[in-house]
XYZ file of C-alpha atoms in Angstrom:
657
model
C 103.463 108.758 -26.662
C 104.872 111.442 -24.412
C 101.416 112.561 -23.346
C 100.449 108.962 -22.530
C 103.627 108.558 -20.444
C 102.790 111.755 -18.703
C 99.289 110.653 -17.903
C 100.469 107.293 -16.549
C 103.030 108.909 -14.286
C 100.386 111.296 -13.119
C 98.104 108.282 -12.385
C 100.853 106.663 -10.357
C 101.349 109.916 -8.361
C 97.557 110.051 -7.672
C 97.732 106.450 -6.435
C 100.524 107.390 -4.051
C 98.505 110.269 -2.699
C 95.343 108.084 -2.377
C 97.318 105.468 -0.331
C 98.437 108.221 2.083
C 94.846 109.373 2.247
C 93.671 105.935 3.203
C 96.288 105.655 5.983
C 95.067 109.012 7.360
C 91.597 107.833 7.404
C 92.524 104.601 9.227
C 94.561 106.556 11.720
C 91.686 108.962 12.341
C 89.205 106.253 12.850
C 91.265 103.707 14.774
C 94.371 105.687 15.920
C 96.748 103.124 14.502
C 98.997 102.787 11.490
C 99.890 99.648 9.395
C 103.508 99.856 10.730
C 102.462 99.981 14.332
C 103.614 97.042 16.422
C 101.086 94.687 17.903
C 101.654 93.069 21.304
C 101.067 89.341 20.880
C 99.782 89.151 24.481
C 96.600 90.996 23.258
C 95.766 88.601 20.522
C 93.662 85.481 20.849
C 94.908 82.008 20.552
C 93.262 81.597 17.099
C 94.952 84.762 15.699
C 98.328 83.584 17.006
C 97.981 80.322 15.214
C 97.016 82.184 12.044
C 100.315 84.281 12.256
C 102.247 81.155 12.732
C 100.610 79.501 9.735
C 101.471 82.458 7.575
C 104.980 82.509 8.748
C 105.316 78.731 8.258
C 106.074 77.683 11.750
C 104.681 74.415 13.239
C 102.785 74.692 16.514
C 101.931 71.090 17.108
C 102.387 70.075 20.653
C 101.995 73.675 21.949
C 98.889 73.466 23.939
C 99.354 76.747 25.910
C 98.926 80.258 24.680
C 102.145 81.328 26.288
C 104.230 78.883 24.260
C 102.488 80.055 20.951
C 103.057 83.631 21.810
C 106.697 83.034 22.512
C 107.123 81.355 19.193
C 105.554 84.391 17.445
C 107.908 86.739 19.335
C 111.008 84.576 18.446
C 110.049 84.611 14.646
C 109.802 88.383 14.281
C 107.997 91.527 15.403
C 104.221 91.650 14.431
C 102.782 94.770 12.777
C 99.182 95.667 12.318
C 99.569 95.375 8.511
C 100.877 91.820 8.758
C 97.945 90.799 11.069
C 95.374 92.353 8.713
C 96.985 90.614 5.691
C 97.040 87.239 7.544
C 93.453 87.417 8.500
C 92.373 88.518 5.090
C 94.345 85.663 3.405
C 92.697 83.193 5.701
C 89.265 84.176 4.611
C 90.202 84.136 0.884
C 91.696 80.622 1.040
C 88.630 79.044 2.146
C 87.217 76.901 -0.703
C 90.094 77.641 -3.046
C 91.765 74.756 -4.838
C 94.580 75.262 -7.277
C 95.829 71.735 -7.533
C 96.941 70.307 -10.975
C 95.930 66.992 -12.355
C 98.758 65.326 -14.388
C 97.621 63.185 -17.368
C 100.931 61.461 -18.110
C 104.624 61.244 -17.991
C 105.457 64.236 -20.329
C 103.037 66.483 -18.471
C 104.626 65.465 -15.090
C 108.174 66.057 -16.502
C 107.380 69.481 -17.880
C 105.816 70.867 -14.771
C 107.717 69.061 -11.965
C 111.030 67.722 -12.975
C 111.800 70.586 -15.400
C 110.941 73.251 -12.961
C 114.237 74.533 -11.589
C 113.285 77.205 -9.034
C 109.982 75.926 -7.226
C 108.676 73.253 -4.972
C 106.001 70.697 -5.934
C 103.963 68.428 -3.697
C 102.410 65.675 -5.647
C 99.953 63.047 -4.456
C 100.540 59.773 -6.331
C 97.468 57.489 -6.467
C 98.548 53.963 -7.267
C 96.468 51.946 -9.639
C 93.372 50.480 -8.107
C 94.350 51.999 -4.725
C 92.972 54.792 -2.477
C 94.879 58.071 -2.042
C 96.998 58.517 0.839
C 95.189 61.619 1.916
C 91.435 61.936 1.773
C 89.861 64.704 -0.237
C 89.279 66.945 2.790
C 92.807 66.537 4.140
C 94.205 67.080 0.709
C 92.360 70.284 0.379
C 93.604 71.447 3.673
C 97.194 70.529 2.645
C 96.791 72.442 -0.575
C 95.607 75.532 1.274
C 98.496 75.289 3.755
C 101.307 75.000 1.322
C 100.073 77.252 -1.419
C 100.613 80.401 0.593
C 104.344 79.676 0.503
C 104.409 79.367 -3.140
C 104.424 75.571 -3.134
C 102.526 74.074 -6.071
C 100.455 71.024 -5.754
C 99.205 68.288 -8.091
C 97.694 64.808 -8.370
C 99.172 61.977 -10.459
C 96.759 58.974 -10.965
C 98.693 55.853 -12.071
C 95.677 54.669 -14.109
C 96.457 57.328 -16.648
C 100.004 56.129 -17.208
C 100.718 52.875 -15.441
C 104.101 52.329 -17.267
C 105.596 55.521 -15.878
C 104.459 54.534 -12.241
C 106.186 51.137 -12.606
C 109.296 52.843 -13.966
C 109.352 55.035 -10.839
C 108.455 52.247 -8.494
C 105.204 53.845 -7.322
C 103.405 50.644 -6.321
C 101.427 52.290 -3.538
C 99.790 55.568 -3.031
C 102.325 58.109 -1.584
C 103.390 61.827 -1.564
C 106.289 63.121 -3.707
C 108.100 66.428 -3.049
C 110.200 68.089 -5.762
C 113.039 70.437 -4.548
C 115.978 71.840 -6.411
C 119.019 69.747 -5.610
C 121.827 72.534 -5.719
C 122.020 76.196 -4.904
C 122.863 77.073 -8.511
C 120.275 78.681 -10.680
C 118.449 76.257 -12.916
C 120.042 73.227 -11.301
C 118.808 69.698 -11.071
C 115.705 68.591 -9.281
C 115.399 65.803 -6.819
C 112.305 63.865 -5.884
C 111.637 62.910 -2.239
C 109.063 60.357 -1.170
C 107.222 60.562 2.197
C 107.706 57.481 4.263
C 106.129 58.688 7.490
C 103.520 56.562 9.172
C 101.407 59.479 10.283
C 99.250 61.132 7.639
C 98.141 64.209 9.521
C 98.499 67.435 7.778
C 100.790 68.971 10.426
C 103.228 66.146 10.277
C 103.464 66.189 6.481
C 104.031 69.874 6.461
C 106.813 69.498 9.161
C 108.411 66.827 6.926
C 108.347 69.299 4.024
C 109.777 72.262 5.930
C 112.588 70.069 7.325
C 113.668 69.090 3.770
C 113.411 72.678 2.438
C 115.235 74.167 5.515
C 118.179 71.681 4.992
C 119.113 73.600 1.855
C 119.687 76.833 3.853
C 123.177 77.301 5.242
C 122.888 77.168 9.147
C 125.380 78.740 11.447
C 125.382 77.714 15.132
C 128.693 79.052 16.390
C 130.132 82.644 16.573
C 133.443 81.861 15.035
C 131.681 80.288 12.011
C 129.654 83.559 11.722
C 132.652 85.860 11.743
C 134.378 83.747 9.042
C 131.352 83.751 6.828
C 130.464 87.438 7.348
C 133.916 88.822 6.224
C 134.448 86.156 3.596
C 134.521 87.517 0.002
C 132.601 85.194 -2.268
C 131.083 85.339 -5.629
C 127.549 85.906 -4.255
C 127.652 89.557 -3.094
C 124.054 89.676 -1.599
C 123.133 87.599 1.475
C 120.115 87.477 3.592
C 120.675 86.605 7.392
C 118.184 85.558 9.836
C 119.288 85.721 13.532
C 116.731 84.020 15.703
C 116.284 81.747 18.614
C 114.570 79.004 16.641
C 115.125 75.330 15.872
C 114.848 75.878 12.169
C 113.918 78.946 9.959
C 110.343 79.693 9.112
C 108.868 78.186 5.970
C 108.483 81.415 4.095
C 112.344 82.051 4.630
C 113.013 78.732 3.186
C 110.644 79.076 0.269
C 112.241 82.450 -0.619
C 115.793 80.753 -0.605
C 114.502 78.526 -3.508
C 112.801 81.219 -5.400
C 116.069 83.421 -5.247
C 118.360 80.597 -6.034
C 121.524 81.905 -7.666
C 120.748 85.520 -6.832
C 120.639 85.805 -3.038
C 122.235 83.522 -0.433
C 120.091 82.749 2.638
C 121.699 82.118 5.944
C 120.126 81.057 9.184
C 121.943 81.924 12.343
C 120.765 79.925 15.455
C 121.698 81.941 18.625
C 119.836 79.938 21.060
C 123.067 78.639 22.952
C 125.120 81.789 22.552
C 126.595 83.266 25.712
C 128.971 85.758 24.054
C 127.134 88.249 21.916
C 130.242 90.468 21.198
C 130.309 89.449 17.615
C 126.675 90.365 17.112
C 127.339 93.811 18.414
C 130.390 94.055 16.078
C 128.390 93.375 12.934
C 125.446 95.636 14.038
C 122.894 93.152 15.245
C 121.101 94.846 18.213
C 118.004 92.753 18.755
C 116.507 89.261 18.180
C 115.215 88.160 15.770
C 116.739 90.233 13.029
C 116.485 90.016 9.253
C 119.707 91.480 7.806
C 120.416 92.063 4.164
C 124.103 92.245 3.586
C 125.274 93.902 0.323
C 128.646 95.330 -0.886
C 127.177 98.733 0.032
C 126.446 97.843 3.689
C 123.774 96.108 5.777
C 120.060 96.825 5.829
C 117.809 95.767 8.683
C 114.455 94.457 7.132
C 111.315 95.342 9.053
C 112.019 98.985 9.981
C 110.274 100.616 7.135
C 106.766 100.811 5.672
C 105.323 97.606 4.355
C 108.261 95.371 5.461
C 106.276 92.609 7.167
C 107.485 89.199 8.261
C 105.667 87.389 5.421
C 106.344 85.778 2.090
C 104.780 88.399 -0.201
C 106.234 91.437 1.636
C 109.854 90.083 1.615
C 109.431 88.811 -1.858
C 108.655 92.329 -3.160
C 111.530 93.694 -1.212
C 114.072 91.209 -2.564
C 112.789 91.420 -6.098
C 113.368 95.274 -6.054
C 116.756 94.894 -4.477
C 118.114 92.096 -6.694
C 115.766 91.779 -9.823
C 116.273 89.450 -12.626
C 115.758 90.095 -16.426
C 112.259 88.500 -16.273
C 111.210 90.936 -13.443
C 112.224 93.886 -15.533
C 110.502 92.597 -18.532
C 107.259 92.063 -16.625
C 107.473 95.508 -15.278
C 108.069 97.049 -18.665
C 105.228 95.001 -20.157
C 102.781 96.279 -17.458
C 103.931 99.835 -17.955
C 103.593 99.757 -21.733
C 100.179 98.181 -21.711
C 98.932 100.687 -19.141
C 100.225 103.495 -21.303
C 98.597 101.979 -24.445
C 95.181 101.789 -22.681
C 95.351 105.568 -22.350
C 94.444 105.836 -26.034
C 91.026 104.543 -25.264
C 90.385 107.824 -23.350
C 92.680 110.189 -25.335
C 91.142 109.222 -28.742
C 87.988 111.262 -29.528
C 85.101 110.280 -31.807
C 83.066 107.123 -32.392
C 83.179 104.162 -29.936
C 84.319 101.804 -32.530
C 87.108 104.191 -33.508
C 88.366 104.346 -29.967
C 88.585 100.521 -29.793
C 90.143 100.104 -33.197
C 92.843 102.665 -32.207
C 93.390 100.952 -28.948
C 93.881 97.543 -30.534
C 96.281 99.083 -33.122
C 98.227 100.768 -30.155
C 98.418 97.646 -28.138
C 99.765 95.657 -30.958
C 102.262 98.252 -31.907
C 103.560 98.952 -28.462
C 103.929 95.277 -27.548
C 105.646 94.404 -30.759
C 108.173 97.190 -30.268
C 108.648 96.173 -26.680
C 109.544 92.616 -27.685
C 111.755 93.730 -30.621
C 113.642 96.265 -28.255
C 114.204 93.486 -25.586
C 115.955 91.115 -27.934
C 119.113 93.186 -28.404
C 119.062 94.016 -24.756
C 119.156 90.315 -23.768
C 121.982 89.821 -26.239
C 123.951 92.652 -24.771
C 123.559 91.446 -21.271
C 125.114 88.058 -22.123
C 128.279 89.800 -23.220
C 131.224 89.646 -20.780
C 132.347 93.070 -21.460
C 129.077 94.408 -19.807
C 129.522 92.719 -16.464
C 130.792 95.805 -14.786
C 127.840 97.889 -16.184
C 125.486 95.296 -14.907
C 127.038 95.383 -11.402
C 126.984 99.198 -11.288
C 123.401 99.249 -12.337
C 122.425 96.820 -9.493
C 124.400 98.998 -7.105
C 122.515 102.110 -8.053
C 119.257 100.129 -7.818
C 120.029 98.849 -4.319
C 120.824 102.361 -3.126
C 117.447 103.526 -4.470
C 115.570 100.601 -3.119
C 116.730 101.000 0.446
C 115.205 104.421 0.767
C 112.087 105.399 2.672
C 110.319 106.364 -0.622
C 110.966 103.015 -2.164
C 109.474 101.265 0.912
C 106.311 103.323 0.428
C 106.201 102.390 -3.171
C 106.490 98.619 -2.378
C 103.844 98.989 0.299
C 101.569 100.651 -2.198
C 102.189 97.997 -4.765
C 101.341 95.243 -2.307
C 98.215 97.090 -1.179
C 96.799 97.709 -4.788
C 97.824 94.242 -6.020
C 95.732 92.754 -3.164
C 92.802 95.021 -4.042
C 92.587 94.891 -7.857
C 89.089 96.283 -7.908
C 90.228 99.489 -6.415
C 93.086 99.733 -8.854
C 90.911 99.176 -11.951
C 88.258 101.699 -10.653
C 90.916 104.370 -10.029
C 92.349 103.863 -13.521
C 88.959 104.048 -15.044
C 88.179 107.272 -13.172
C 91.506 108.671 -14.275
C 90.819 107.830 -17.819
C 87.271 109.396 -17.785
C 88.918 112.630 -16.456
C 91.388 112.643 -19.374
C 88.487 111.963 -21.761
C 86.558 114.932 -20.311
C 89.453 117.445 -20.678
C 90.300 116.142 -24.184
C 86.798 116.857 -25.197
C 87.011 120.391 -23.766
C 90.277 120.941 -25.615
C 89.006 119.664 -28.882
C 85.596 121.198 -28.760
C 86.112 122.919 -32.170
C 86.751 119.634 -33.917
C 83.825 118.599 -35.883
C 84.909 114.979 -36.418
C 84.744 114.013 -32.768
C 80.920 113.839 -32.893
C 80.875 111.419 -35.832
C 78.917 108.273 -35.196
C 79.988 104.736 -35.600
C 78.622 104.290 -39.119
C 80.341 107.350 -40.455
C 83.615 106.448 -38.921
C 83.438 102.902 -40.369
C 82.610 104.396 -43.715
C 85.601 106.598 -43.662
C 87.762 103.595 -42.428
C 86.544 101.428 -45.384
C 87.318 104.232 -47.830
C 90.870 104.475 -46.351
C 91.229 100.751 -46.527
C 90.178 100.533 -50.168
C 92.404 103.428 -50.910
C 95.270 101.737 -49.338
C 94.777 98.586 -51.393
C 94.432 100.456 -54.782
C 96.875 103.265 -53.872
C 99.472 101.947 -51.400
C 101.850 104.883 -51.922
C 99.276 107.023 -50.014
C 100.315 105.313 -46.694
C 103.539 107.258 -46.858
C 101.872 110.697 -46.842
C 100.158 112.898 -44.273
C 97.223 114.719 -45.683
C 96.301 117.663 -43.570
C 93.910 120.443 -44.192
C 96.041 123.105 -42.496
C 98.953 122.565 -44.702
C 101.486 122.055 -42.176
C 105.087 121.940 -43.366
C 106.285 118.557 -44.344
C 109.965 117.688 -43.559
C 109.932 114.674 -45.804
C 109.664 116.807 -48.953
C 111.590 114.286 -51.073
C 109.093 111.620 -50.379
C 106.203 113.848 -51.355
C 107.808 114.805 -54.696
C 108.623 111.210 -55.644
C 104.865 110.361 -55.311
C 104.056 112.508 -58.308
C 105.977 111.081 -61.313
C 104.074 108.670 -63.440
C 106.289 105.879 -62.459
C 104.558 105.817 -59.106
C 100.916 105.130 -58.378
C 99.113 108.366 -57.819
C 97.755 108.771 -54.236
C 94.057 109.070 -53.532
C 93.886 112.375 -51.674
C 90.610 113.595 -50.052
C 89.302 116.768 -51.722
C 88.173 118.534 -48.598
C 91.087 120.892 -48.820
C 89.741 122.543 -52.000
C 87.104 124.555 -50.155
C 89.888 126.008 -48.045
C 91.908 127.441 -51.029
C 91.799 131.272 -51.366
C 89.126 132.506 -53.783
C 88.488 136.088 -54.930
C 87.255 138.205 -57.954
C 89.648 139.445 -60.542
C 89.207 143.328 -60.944
C 90.810 145.959 -63.000
C 91.964 149.308 -61.752
C 90.607 151.365 -64.759
C 87.566 150.690 -66.735
C 88.256 153.129 -69.701
C 89.634 152.237 -73.116
C 88.308 149.893 -75.664
C 85.845 147.189 -74.962
C 86.717 143.557 -74.567
C 86.072 142.619 -78.093
C 88.474 145.176 -79.344
C 91.128 144.119 -76.713
C 90.747 140.476 -77.915
C 91.027 141.414 -81.542
C 94.241 143.454 -80.754
C 95.562 140.571 -78.710
C 95.009 138.000 -81.624
C 96.596 140.490 -83.980
C 99.677 140.757 -81.785
C 99.872 136.973 -81.341
C 99.968 136.580 -85.153
C 103.593 136.826 -86.276
C 102.479 137.966 -89.717
C 99.712 140.228 -88.765
C 100.199 143.970 -88.016
C 103.235 145.672 -86.475
C 103.738 145.081 -82.869
C 106.396 147.638 -82.545
C 108.294 147.407 -79.328
C 105.453 145.646 -77.516
C 106.134 142.215 -76.072
C 103.576 140.305 -74.123
C 104.442 137.675 -71.666
C 101.959 134.959 -70.359
C 102.197 132.296 -67.841
C 102.706 128.877 -69.574
C 102.575 125.318 -68.360
C 106.411 125.034 -68.413
C 108.108 124.638 -65.021
C 109.906 127.846 -63.982
C 113.343 127.983 -62.311
C 112.021 130.661 -59.939
C 108.362 130.611 -59.272
C 108.210 133.838 -57.344
C 109.856 135.891 -60.076
C 108.325 134.211 -63.091
C 104.810 135.447 -63.479
C 105.299 138.812 -61.723
C 107.456 140.007 -64.472
C 105.982 138.043 -67.341
C 102.626 139.926 -67.190
C 104.096 143.360 -67.448
C 103.249 145.208 -70.646
C 104.853 148.530 -71.603
C 101.703 149.845 -73.275
C 98.049 149.274 -73.019
C 95.934 147.452 -75.632
C 94.571 150.910 -76.576
C 97.981 152.237 -77.469
C 97.757 155.146 -75.109
C 95.867 154.476 -71.927
C 97.278 152.124 -69.268
C 94.862 149.648 -67.722
C 96.424 147.732 -64.595
C 95.184 145.077 -62.554
C 94.125 145.980 -59.039
C 96.700 143.776 -57.242
C 95.603 145.145 -53.809
C 92.708 142.755 -53.953
C 95.081 139.660 -54.203
C 95.785 137.568 -51.107
C 99.350 137.786 -49.865
C 101.864 135.371 -51.535
C 99.924 134.974 -54.807
C 101.894 135.576 -58.125
C 100.550 138.296 -60.427
C 99.271 136.999 -63.706
C 96.337 137.709 -66.048
C 95.906 134.414 -67.760
C 94.738 130.838 -66.741
C 97.032 128.213 -68.067
C 94.438 125.552 -67.825
C 92.034 127.109 -70.381
C 94.598 129.523 -71.835
C 92.225 132.535 -71.573
C 92.675 135.822 -69.898
C 90.941 136.687 -66.736
C 87.748 138.771 -67.186
C 86.569 141.442 -64.792
C 84.601 140.032 -61.888
C 85.396 136.548 -62.666
C 86.267 134.145 -59.788
C 89.953 133.096 -59.519
C 91.530 130.635 -57.067
C 95.207 130.431 -55.774
C 97.187 127.369 -54.904
C 99.694 127.099 -52.136
C 102.595 127.581 -54.520
C 101.185 131.127 -55.541
C 99.882 130.396 -59.038
C 96.272 131.618 -59.894
C 93.750 130.100 -62.249
C 90.113 130.325 -62.970
C 88.081 128.764 -60.107
C 86.090 126.356 -62.346
C 89.132 125.371 -64.288
C 91.399 124.511 -61.287
C 88.473 122.874 -59.347
C 87.882 120.444 -62.230
C 91.641 119.886 -62.587
C 91.939 118.959 -58.878
C 88.720 116.966 -58.571
C 90.108 114.765 -61.439
C 92.744 113.414 -59.175
C 95.611 115.649 -60.328
C 96.426 117.125 -56.837
C 99.275 119.395 -58.017
C 99.816 122.749 -59.593
C 99.605 122.719 -63.385
C 102.570 124.955 -63.628
C 105.136 123.867 -60.992
C 103.724 120.473 -59.904
C 103.790 121.515 -56.231
C 101.219 119.467 -54.110
C 98.010 121.431 -53.954
C 97.283 120.293 -50.358
C 100.742 121.307 -48.909
C 101.888 124.753 -47.799
C 105.007 125.725 -49.626
C 107.883 126.842 -47.349
C 108.502 130.555 -47.652
C 111.678 131.537 -49.366
C 113.094 135.150 -49.555
C 113.825 135.895 -53.233
C 114.439 139.252 -54.852
C 111.735 140.058 -57.357
C 113.229 140.232 -60.763
C 111.421 141.820 -63.824
C 112.055 140.689 -67.355
C 113.423 143.507 -69.454
C 112.412 143.623 -73.117
C 115.134 142.644 -75.573
């Protein structure tokens, strides 16, 4: 998970560098930056009208270019980035129609009347009547208002005539839905258009007048000073100082979107002779967009990406005063981008990559939703109000820096160019996949094809159904130390289902030949006869000899048991000593001369095999034991696929009684 987070942060850093590279290319080719101011005098009449439409200012009745240019200047400074975005949006809106068709009362209520923080424009078509606006004019109206976040729809009374009679819609008309109060999630009021002129420009002016009436308007300096220094419950305010009759439509639309979070105030300074109060509060030029917070004032429009448009100011205000839904969406995007890294980090078959990806997406999104539930509960506690306020204070400090303005500008740029974002993400993922292949070049499983991986997945699935306890264990071929030792030991009593363990680890167990240090003395038959004679309690005199063998009983100390049990004071011949060549044994293996599986001694040059616990057996005997499903040591029951932690014990030898 941490590697995925690292790769995601690295990708964001590369996007930041790439955006600066694009800016350098544009500056090299054209000699201008996105933040460079544009003189409205140099623009054509058509481009000036495009800027006014994007800002939401009516220009009907302005026939001369000079009047249109003054209106642009009075609404705010124009930058190259805003001009480019306005022309680009104008081309993209041609032919686009996002209007909703309502099919009844409940559909209308859910989308329009139950929407507390949005504006709707609905064309009501009376039964057996023609619509108020023709199809062409309605399409133009939809394109004009949609760029300000105003949603549109059509309600045909023929689909629900009873509701139209209830509302009194006997003729075709236009209905606008606007929140009634400034409180969050307040009531909604419906306003009907009663004008005689049905031109698009007049209808839009009617809408903007109603929306602008919700914004607090200040027209006198005394009223401004009282409101500026007044301590209210709403600590964040957005002021617009301009020489306009009413605020632009994008400013009014934002006031509805941020209802209950930010208070929008329009200051009309057209008839002000004394500007001393403006100098006192720090307003130096007109027009000015001032964000007033408890930490101070911030002039919007001086940093990168801060254009006089709906999307740019919306991104700025969301970062300064976010709501819980904004943070949830941000975390959702981050988590899913991080989960998609698994598609490139995972090596092997293609089907394996997508199976791991789907599993990761489900796991990460489930954990995200589960983790947000207690957070939402904690935020509603009254004891955390101070914590919430201090968090917003730190966030406002961070979001009013230059780096934050760059990040917002990059977010706006890449969100308007999704193809570039997806292509760079894919290129970044392919680079990660390339380096992962180089790093795991020694792994043989990464070249497995789809059929082989599906076969192994089916084996695991059937194993999980038959032996569910296997899901709690990690079977590794390199015998890494397992901290959950208790869970491993609980899997072996017969009260539990025995796990189905792969037997690939058997080939990695140490195997060697059993050899004796001396070859003199009696032959093997004589040694066997002497051993049988000594094992018989009634047969012969064993004298002071005592032979100790490894048994199947569990020893208290595995390291000291067999090393002393195999010590004999005299050789089988009675005079010559025949010792085992222990120098041939791997380090950590316990010294013994008998296999407890078949209860026979090791012969010279026979193959023996050791387990991670240190006990040694005939190779053929222990392989049959392990392949039969008993993946533990016959002596101490230690798992045969897990490396045993090293313990320092003093080697004790058994002394004859």
